[in-house]
mmCIF file of the C-alpha atoms, coordinates in Angstrom:
data_MODEL
# 
_entry.id   MODEL 
# 
loop_
_atom_site.group_PDB 
_atom_site.id 
_atom_site.type_symbol 
_atom_site.label_atom_id 
_atom_site.label_alt_id 
_atom_site.label_comp_id 
_atom_site.label_asym_id 
_atom_site.label_entity_id 
_atom_site.label_seq_id 
_atom_site.pdbx_PDB_ins_code 
_atom_site.Cartn_x 
_atom_site.Cartn_y 
_atom_site.Cartn_z 
_atom_site.occupancy 
_atom_site.B_iso_or_equiv 
_atom_site.pdbx_formal_charge 
_atom_site.auth_seq_id 
_atom_site.auth_comp_id 
_atom_site.auth_asym_id 
_atom_site.auth_atom_id 
_atom_site.pdbx_PDB_model_num 
ATOM 1   C CA . MET A 1 1   ? -12.878 10.078  57.835 1.00 0.00 ? 1   MET A CA 1 
ATOM 2   C CA . LYS A 1 2   ? -11.699 6.451   58.058 1.00 0.00 ? 2   LYS A CA 1 
ATOM 3   C CA . SER A 1 3   ? -14.111 3.687   58.906 1.00 0.00 ? 3   SER A CA 1 
ATOM 4   C CA . ASN A 1 4   ? -13.429 1.321   61.799 1.00 0.00 ? 4   ASN A CA 1 
ATOM 5   C CA . VAL A 1 5   ? -14.932 -1.570  59.845 1.00 0.00 ? 5   VAL A CA 1 
ATOM 6   C CA . LEU A 1 6   ? -11.464 -3.012  59.117 1.00 0.00 ? 6   LEU A CA 1 
ATOM 7   C CA . ASN A 1 7   ? -10.488 -2.917  62.802 1.00 0.00 ? 7   ASN A CA 1 
ATOM 8   C CA . LYS A 1 8   ? -13.474 -5.012  63.971 1.00 0.00 ? 8   LYS A CA 1 
ATOM 9   C CA . PRO A 1 9   ? -12.381 -8.277  62.276 1.00 0.00 ? 9   PRO A CA 1 
ATOM 10  C CA . LEU A 1 10  ? -8.856  -7.827  63.670 1.00 0.00 ? 10  LEU A CA 1 
ATOM 11  C CA . SER A 1 11  ? -10.093 -7.327  67.224 1.00 0.00 ? 11  SER A CA 1 
ATOM 12  C CA . LEU A 1 12  ? -12.443 -10.303 66.827 1.00 0.00 ? 12  LEU A CA 1 
ATOM 13  C CA . CYS A 1 13  ? -9.514  -12.456 65.623 1.00 0.00 ? 13  CYS A CA 1 
ATOM 14  C CA . GLY A 1 14  ? -7.452  -11.315 68.619 1.00 0.00 ? 14  GLY A CA 1 
ATOM 15  C CA . ALA A 1 15  ? -10.258 -12.216 71.017 1.00 0.00 ? 15  ALA A CA 1 
ATOM 16  C CA . LEU A 1 16  ? -10.715 -15.636 69.419 1.00 0.00 ? 16  LEU A CA 1 
ATOM 17  C CA . LEU A 1 17  ? -6.960  -16.291 69.516 1.00 0.00 ? 17  LEU A CA 1 
ATOM 18  C CA . SER A 1 18  ? -6.880  -15.388 73.216 1.00 0.00 ? 18  SER A CA 1 
ATOM 19  C CA . LEU A 1 19  ? -9.768  -17.761 73.863 1.00 0.00 ? 19  LEU A CA 1 
ATOM 20  C CA . VAL A 1 20  ? -8.020  -20.617 72.030 1.00 0.00 ? 20  VAL A CA 1 
ATOM 21  C CA . ILE A 1 21  ? -4.748  -20.046 73.929 1.00 0.00 ? 21  ILE A CA 1 
ATOM 22  C CA . ALA A 1 22  ? -6.573  -19.904 77.258 1.00 0.00 ? 22  ALA A CA 1 
ATOM 23  C CA . SER A 1 23  ? -8.401  -23.154 76.512 1.00 0.00 ? 23  SER A CA 1 
ATOM 24  C CA . PHE A 1 24  ? -5.098  -24.918 75.686 1.00 0.00 ? 24  PHE A CA 1 
ATOM 25  C CA . ALA A 1 25  ? -3.552  -23.635 78.909 1.00 0.00 ? 25  ALA A CA 1 
ATOM 26  C CA . PHE A 1 26  ? -6.577  -24.828 80.885 1.00 0.00 ? 26  PHE A CA 1 
ATOM 27  C CA . ALA A 1 27  ? -6.506  -28.253 79.199 1.00 0.00 ? 27  ALA A CA 1 
ATOM 28  C CA . ALA A 1 28  ? -2.763  -28.638 79.823 1.00 0.00 ? 28  ALA A CA 1 
ATOM 29  C CA . SER A 1 29  ? -3.233  -27.911 83.536 1.00 0.00 ? 29  SER A CA 1 
ATOM 30  C CA . ASP A 1 30  ? -5.529  -30.945 83.819 1.00 0.00 ? 30  ASP A CA 1 
ATOM 31  C CA . VAL A 1 31  ? -2.923  -33.383 82.451 1.00 0.00 ? 31  VAL A CA 1 
ATOM 32  C CA . ASP A 1 32  ? -1.853  -36.067 84.929 1.00 0.00 ? 32  ASP A CA 1 
ATOM 33  C CA . LEU A 1 33  ? 1.947   -36.284 84.745 1.00 0.00 ? 33  LEU A CA 1 
ATOM 34  C CA . GLN A 1 34  ? 3.614   -39.632 85.370 1.00 0.00 ? 34  GLN A CA 1 
ATOM 35  C CA . GLN A 1 35  ? 6.523   -39.128 87.705 1.00 0.00 ? 35  GLN A CA 1 
ATOM 36  C CA . SER A 1 36  ? 9.693   -40.956 88.565 1.00 0.00 ? 36  SER A CA 1 
ATOM 37  C CA . PRO A 1 37  ? 10.720  -41.411 92.213 1.00 0.00 ? 37  PRO A CA 1 
ATOM 38  C CA . GLU A 1 38  ? 13.228  -38.545 91.864 1.00 0.00 ? 38  GLU A CA 1 
ATOM 39  C CA . VAL A 1 39  ? 10.693  -36.028 90.556 1.00 0.00 ? 39  VAL A CA 1 
ATOM 40  C CA . SER A 1 40  ? 7.737   -35.084 92.702 1.00 0.00 ? 40  SER A CA 1 
ATOM 41  C CA . ALA A 1 41  ? 4.716   -32.891 92.105 1.00 0.00 ? 41  ALA A CA 1 
ATOM 42  C CA . THR A 1 42  ? 4.453   -29.812 94.296 1.00 0.00 ? 42  THR A CA 1 
ATOM 43  C CA . VAL A 1 43  ? 1.446   -27.777 93.260 1.00 0.00 ? 43  VAL A CA 1 
ATOM 44  C CA . GLU A 1 44  ? -0.919  -29.184 90.643 1.00 0.00 ? 44  GLU A CA 1 
ATOM 45  C CA . GLY A 1 45  ? 0.833   -29.029 87.285 1.00 0.00 ? 45  GLY A CA 1 
ATOM 46  C CA . GLN A 1 46  ? 4.256   -28.110 88.697 1.00 0.00 ? 46  GLN A CA 1 
ATOM 47  C CA . ILE A 1 47  ? 7.166   -30.510 89.010 1.00 0.00 ? 47  ILE A CA 1 
ATOM 48  C CA . LYS A 1 48  ? 9.779   -30.278 91.744 1.00 0.00 ? 48  LYS A CA 1 
ATOM 49  C CA . MET A 1 49  ? 13.177  -30.779 90.166 1.00 0.00 ? 49  MET A CA 1 
ATOM 50  C CA . PRO A 1 50  ? 15.842  -32.879 91.876 1.00 0.00 ? 50  PRO A CA 1 
ATOM 51  C CA . LYS A 1 51  ? 18.762  -30.896 93.297 1.00 0.00 ? 51  LYS A CA 1 
ATOM 52  C CA . GLN A 1 52  ? 21.356  -32.600 91.076 1.00 0.00 ? 52  GLN A CA 1 
ATOM 53  C CA . GLN A 1 53  ? 21.357  -35.523 88.648 1.00 0.00 ? 53  GLN A CA 1 
ATOM 54  C CA . GLU A 1 54  ? 23.541  -37.096 85.976 1.00 0.00 ? 54  GLU A CA 1 
ATOM 55  C CA . ARG A 1 55  ? 23.583  -35.285 82.654 1.00 0.00 ? 55  ARG A CA 1 
ATOM 56  C CA . MET A 1 56  ? 21.278  -36.800 80.056 1.00 0.00 ? 56  MET A CA 1 
ATOM 57  C CA . ALA A 1 57  ? 22.631  -37.807 76.642 1.00 0.00 ? 57  ALA A CA 1 
ATOM 58  C CA . LEU A 1 58  ? 21.970  -35.477 73.716 1.00 0.00 ? 58  LEU A CA 1 
ATOM 59  C CA . ASN A 1 59  ? 19.502  -36.587 71.036 1.00 0.00 ? 59  ASN A CA 1 
ATOM 60  C CA . TYR A 1 60  ? 20.832  -34.737 67.989 1.00 0.00 ? 60  TYR A CA 1 
ATOM 61  C CA . VAL A 1 61  ? 23.770  -32.695 66.715 1.00 0.00 ? 61  VAL A CA 1 
ATOM 62  C CA . ASN A 1 62  ? 24.004  -29.181 68.230 1.00 0.00 ? 62  ASN A CA 1 
ATOM 63  C CA . GLN A 1 63  ? 21.260  -29.868 70.794 1.00 0.00 ? 63  GLN A CA 1 
ATOM 64  C CA . PRO A 1 64  ? 21.648  -27.398 73.671 1.00 0.00 ? 64  PRO A CA 1 
ATOM 65  C CA . PRO A 1 65  ? 22.599  -29.437 76.758 1.00 0.00 ? 65  PRO A CA 1 
ATOM 66  C CA . MET A 1 66  ? 19.876  -29.754 79.347 1.00 0.00 ? 66  MET A CA 1 
ATOM 67  C CA . ILE A 1 67  ? 20.374  -28.414 82.867 1.00 0.00 ? 67  ILE A CA 1 
ATOM 68  C CA . PRO A 1 68  ? 21.020  -31.332 85.298 1.00 0.00 ? 68  PRO A CA 1 
ATOM 69  C CA . HIS A 1 69  ? 20.199  -29.374 88.446 1.00 0.00 ? 69  HIS A CA 1 
ATOM 70  C CA . SER A 1 70  ? 17.423  -27.309 89.975 1.00 0.00 ? 70  SER A CA 1 
ATOM 71  C CA . ILE A 1 71  ? 17.222  -23.696 88.870 1.00 0.00 ? 71  ILE A CA 1 
ATOM 72  C CA . ASP A 1 72  ? 14.628  -22.642 91.436 1.00 0.00 ? 72  ASP A CA 1 
ATOM 73  C CA . GLY A 1 73  ? 15.349  -19.059 92.415 1.00 0.00 ? 73  GLY A CA 1 
ATOM 74  C CA . TYR A 1 74  ? 17.849  -18.479 89.582 1.00 0.00 ? 74  TYR A CA 1 
ATOM 75  C CA . GLN A 1 75  ? 17.648  -14.993 88.177 1.00 0.00 ? 75  GLN A CA 1 
ATOM 76  C CA . VAL A 1 76  ? 18.406  -14.249 84.535 1.00 0.00 ? 76  VAL A CA 1 
ATOM 77  C CA . THR A 1 77  ? 17.609  -10.642 83.723 1.00 0.00 ? 77  THR A CA 1 
ATOM 78  C CA . LYS A 1 78  ? 19.279  -7.963  81.633 1.00 0.00 ? 78  LYS A CA 1 
ATOM 79  C CA . ASN A 1 79  ? 21.298  -6.969  84.727 1.00 0.00 ? 79  ASN A CA 1 
ATOM 80  C CA . THR A 1 80  ? 22.220  -10.354 86.208 1.00 0.00 ? 80  THR A CA 1 
ATOM 81  C CA . ASN A 1 81  ? 22.701  -13.924 85.045 1.00 0.00 ? 81  ASN A CA 1 
ATOM 82  C CA . ARG A 1 82  ? 22.945  -16.514 87.835 1.00 0.00 ? 82  ARG A CA 1 
ATOM 83  C CA . CYS A 1 83  ? 24.139  -19.200 85.380 1.00 0.00 ? 83  CYS A CA 1 
ATOM 84  C CA . LEU A 1 84  ? 27.373  -17.320 84.700 1.00 0.00 ? 84  LEU A CA 1 
ATOM 85  C CA . GLN A 1 85  ? 28.352  -17.443 88.385 1.00 0.00 ? 85  GLN A CA 1 
ATOM 86  C CA . CYS A 1 86  ? 29.270  -21.112 87.868 1.00 0.00 ? 86  CYS A CA 1 
ATOM 87  C CA . HIS A 1 87  ? 29.575  -21.522 84.090 1.00 0.00 ? 87  HIS A CA 1 
ATOM 88  C CA . GLY A 1 88  ? 31.370  -18.249 83.251 1.00 0.00 ? 88  GLY A CA 1 
ATOM 89  C CA . VAL A 1 89  ? 34.882  -18.055 81.811 1.00 0.00 ? 89  VAL A CA 1 
ATOM 90  C CA . GLU A 1 90  ? 36.409  -17.045 85.148 1.00 0.00 ? 90  GLU A CA 1 
ATOM 91  C CA . SER A 1 91  ? 34.319  -19.224 87.461 1.00 0.00 ? 91  SER A CA 1 
ATOM 92  C CA . TYR A 1 92  ? 34.031  -22.655 85.840 1.00 0.00 ? 92  TYR A CA 1 
ATOM 93  C CA . ARG A 1 93  ? 37.541  -23.674 86.946 1.00 0.00 ? 93  ARG A CA 1 
ATOM 94  C CA . THR A 1 94  ? 36.704  -23.252 90.622 1.00 0.00 ? 94  THR A CA 1 
ATOM 95  C CA . THR A 1 95  ? 33.116  -24.545 90.505 1.00 0.00 ? 95  THR A CA 1 
ATOM 96  C CA . GLY A 1 96  ? 33.709  -27.619 88.333 1.00 0.00 ? 96  GLY A CA 1 
ATOM 97  C CA . ALA A 1 97  ? 30.743  -26.670 86.138 1.00 0.00 ? 97  ALA A CA 1 
ATOM 98  C CA . PRO A 1 98  ? 31.012  -27.006 82.345 1.00 0.00 ? 98  PRO A CA 1 
ATOM 99  C CA . ARG A 1 99  ? 32.380  -23.841 80.746 1.00 0.00 ? 99  ARG A CA 1 
ATOM 100 C CA . ILE A 1 100 ? 30.078  -21.755 78.591 1.00 0.00 ? 100 ILE A CA 1 
ATOM 101 C CA . SER A 1 101 ? 30.632  -22.580 74.915 1.00 0.00 ? 101 SER A CA 1 
ATOM 102 C CA . PRO A 1 102 ? 32.860  -20.251 72.853 1.00 0.00 ? 102 PRO A CA 1 
ATOM 103 C CA . THR A 1 103 ? 29.963  -19.943 70.371 1.00 0.00 ? 103 THR A CA 1 
ATOM 104 C CA . HIS A 1 104 ? 28.125  -17.934 73.032 1.00 0.00 ? 104 HIS A CA 1 
ATOM 105 C CA . PHE A 1 105 ? 30.646  -15.118 72.537 1.00 0.00 ? 105 PHE A CA 1 
ATOM 106 C CA . MET A 1 106 ? 29.902  -14.617 68.819 1.00 0.00 ? 106 MET A CA 1 
ATOM 107 C CA . ASP A 1 107 ? 27.450  -12.095 67.513 1.00 0.00 ? 107 ASP A CA 1 
ATOM 108 C CA . SER A 1 108 ? 25.119  -12.776 64.588 1.00 0.00 ? 108 SER A CA 1 
ATOM 109 C CA . ASP A 1 109 ? 27.880  -11.745 62.136 1.00 0.00 ? 109 ASP A CA 1 
ATOM 110 C CA . GLY A 1 110 ? 30.377  -14.240 63.594 1.00 0.00 ? 110 GLY A CA 1 
ATOM 111 C CA . LYS A 1 111 ? 32.446  -11.520 65.305 1.00 0.00 ? 111 LYS A CA 1 
ATOM 112 C CA . VAL A 1 112 ? 33.962  -12.720 68.597 1.00 0.00 ? 112 VAL A CA 1 
ATOM 113 C CA . LEU A 1 113 ? 33.034  -10.500 71.544 1.00 0.00 ? 113 LEU A CA 1 
ATOM 114 C CA . GLY A 1 114 ? 34.719  -10.006 74.924 1.00 0.00 ? 114 GLY A CA 1 
ATOM 115 C CA . GLU A 1 115 ? 31.607  -11.086 76.815 1.00 0.00 ? 115 GLU A CA 1 
ATOM 116 C CA . VAL A 1 116 ? 28.546  -13.241 76.205 1.00 0.00 ? 116 VAL A CA 1 
ATOM 117 C CA . ALA A 1 117 ? 26.679  -12.113 73.100 1.00 0.00 ? 117 ALA A CA 1 
ATOM 118 C CA . PRO A 1 118 ? 23.293  -10.525 73.831 1.00 0.00 ? 118 PRO A CA 1 
ATOM 119 C CA . ARG A 1 119 ? 21.485  -13.151 71.750 1.00 0.00 ? 119 ARG A CA 1 
ATOM 120 C CA . ARG A 1 120 ? 23.047  -15.913 73.901 1.00 0.00 ? 120 ARG A CA 1 
ATOM 121 C CA . TYR A 1 121 ? 22.783  -14.199 77.298 1.00 0.00 ? 121 TYR A CA 1 
ATOM 122 C CA . PHE A 1 122 ? 19.343  -15.535 78.290 1.00 0.00 ? 122 PHE A CA 1 
ATOM 123 C CA . CYS A 1 123 ? 20.330  -19.176 78.856 1.00 0.00 ? 123 CYS A CA 1 
ATOM 124 C CA . LEU A 1 124 ? 16.809  -20.460 79.477 1.00 0.00 ? 124 LEU A CA 1 
ATOM 125 C CA . GLN A 1 125 ? 15.760  -19.674 75.914 1.00 0.00 ? 125 GLN A CA 1 
ATOM 126 C CA . CYS A 1 126 ? 17.616  -22.808 74.804 1.00 0.00 ? 126 CYS A CA 1 
ATOM 127 C CA . HIS A 1 127 ? 18.714  -24.714 77.901 1.00 0.00 ? 127 HIS A CA 1 
ATOM 128 C CA . VAL A 1 128 ? 15.953  -26.323 79.946 1.00 0.00 ? 128 VAL A CA 1 
ATOM 129 C CA . PRO A 1 129 ? 15.999  -28.309 83.184 1.00 0.00 ? 129 PRO A CA 1 
ATOM 130 C CA . GLN A 1 130 ? 15.964  -32.030 82.445 1.00 0.00 ? 130 GLN A CA 1 
ATOM 131 C CA . THR A 1 131 ? 13.269  -34.265 83.831 1.00 0.00 ? 131 THR A CA 1 
ATOM 132 C CA . ASP A 1 132 ? 11.825  -37.622 82.955 1.00 0.00 ? 132 ASP A CA 1 
ATOM 133 C CA . ALA A 1 133 ? 8.222   -36.450 83.327 1.00 0.00 ? 133 ALA A CA 1 
ATOM 134 C CA . ALA A 1 134 ? 5.841   -37.869 80.753 1.00 0.00 ? 134 ALA A CA 1 
ATOM 135 C CA . PRO A 1 135 ? 5.323   -35.581 77.743 1.00 0.00 ? 135 PRO A CA 1 
ATOM 136 C CA . ILE A 1 136 ? 2.087   -33.608 77.753 1.00 0.00 ? 136 ILE A CA 1 
ATOM 137 C CA . ILE A 1 137 ? 1.587   -34.453 74.095 1.00 0.00 ? 137 ILE A CA 1 
ATOM 138 C CA . GLY A 1 138 ? 2.807   -37.835 72.882 1.00 0.00 ? 138 GLY A CA 1 
ATOM 139 C CA . ASN A 1 139 ? 5.282   -38.070 70.005 1.00 0.00 ? 139 ASN A CA 1 
ATOM 140 C CA . ASP A 1 140 ? 7.303   -40.703 68.189 1.00 0.00 ? 140 ASP A CA 1 
ATOM 141 C CA . PHE A 1 141 ? 10.650  -38.847 68.196 1.00 0.00 ? 141 PHE A CA 1 
ATOM 142 C CA . LYS A 1 142 ? 13.680  -41.109 68.017 1.00 0.00 ? 142 LYS A CA 1 
ATOM 143 C CA . PRO A 1 143 ? 17.247  -39.854 68.619 1.00 0.00 ? 143 PRO A CA 1 
ATOM 144 C CA . MET A 1 144 ? 19.700  -39.809 65.724 1.00 0.00 ? 144 MET A CA 1 
ATOM 145 C CA . PRO A 1 145 ? 21.814  -42.990 65.475 1.00 0.00 ? 145 PRO A CA 1 
ATOM 146 C CA . GLY A 1 146 ? 24.537  -42.884 68.140 1.00 0.00 ? 146 GLY A CA 1 
ATOM 147 C CA . PHE A 1 147 ? 22.715  -40.259 70.217 1.00 0.00 ? 147 PHE A CA 1 
ATOM 148 C CA . GLY A 1 148 ? 20.432  -40.505 73.226 1.00 0.00 ? 148 GLY A CA 1 
ATOM 149 C CA . GLN A 1 149 ? 22.345  -43.352 74.871 1.00 0.00 ? 149 GLN A CA 1 
# 
């Protein structure tokens, strides 16, 4: 009969990890965000994104472009992807939105597919709405020369 002695430290570690994560989430919710006139706070800790804004410059090579518009209510699930309604191969010509990159049609082996590759389908894994809200944690990041302007 196996002893449960080995399982107790693992469950204790899991409980401690949960406590640490919860404390970070609680601390982050108390941060006072500095806001520009275009960005306004809605509910404490949430930022209301402007409807549309100019695209921000990239800061480094191969940086995923940021989203220059609100994505409130956008649905990206395994069955539907609201982003492709404007940025898809067939729709970008009529909407004026930037076309989805050809790299998004390659699988992990470099094989070109007829539709967006599964690993690139969930746009919000890499592309985020842009805002000029103050960072929650300060940093000294500087864009590569020639970028971020």
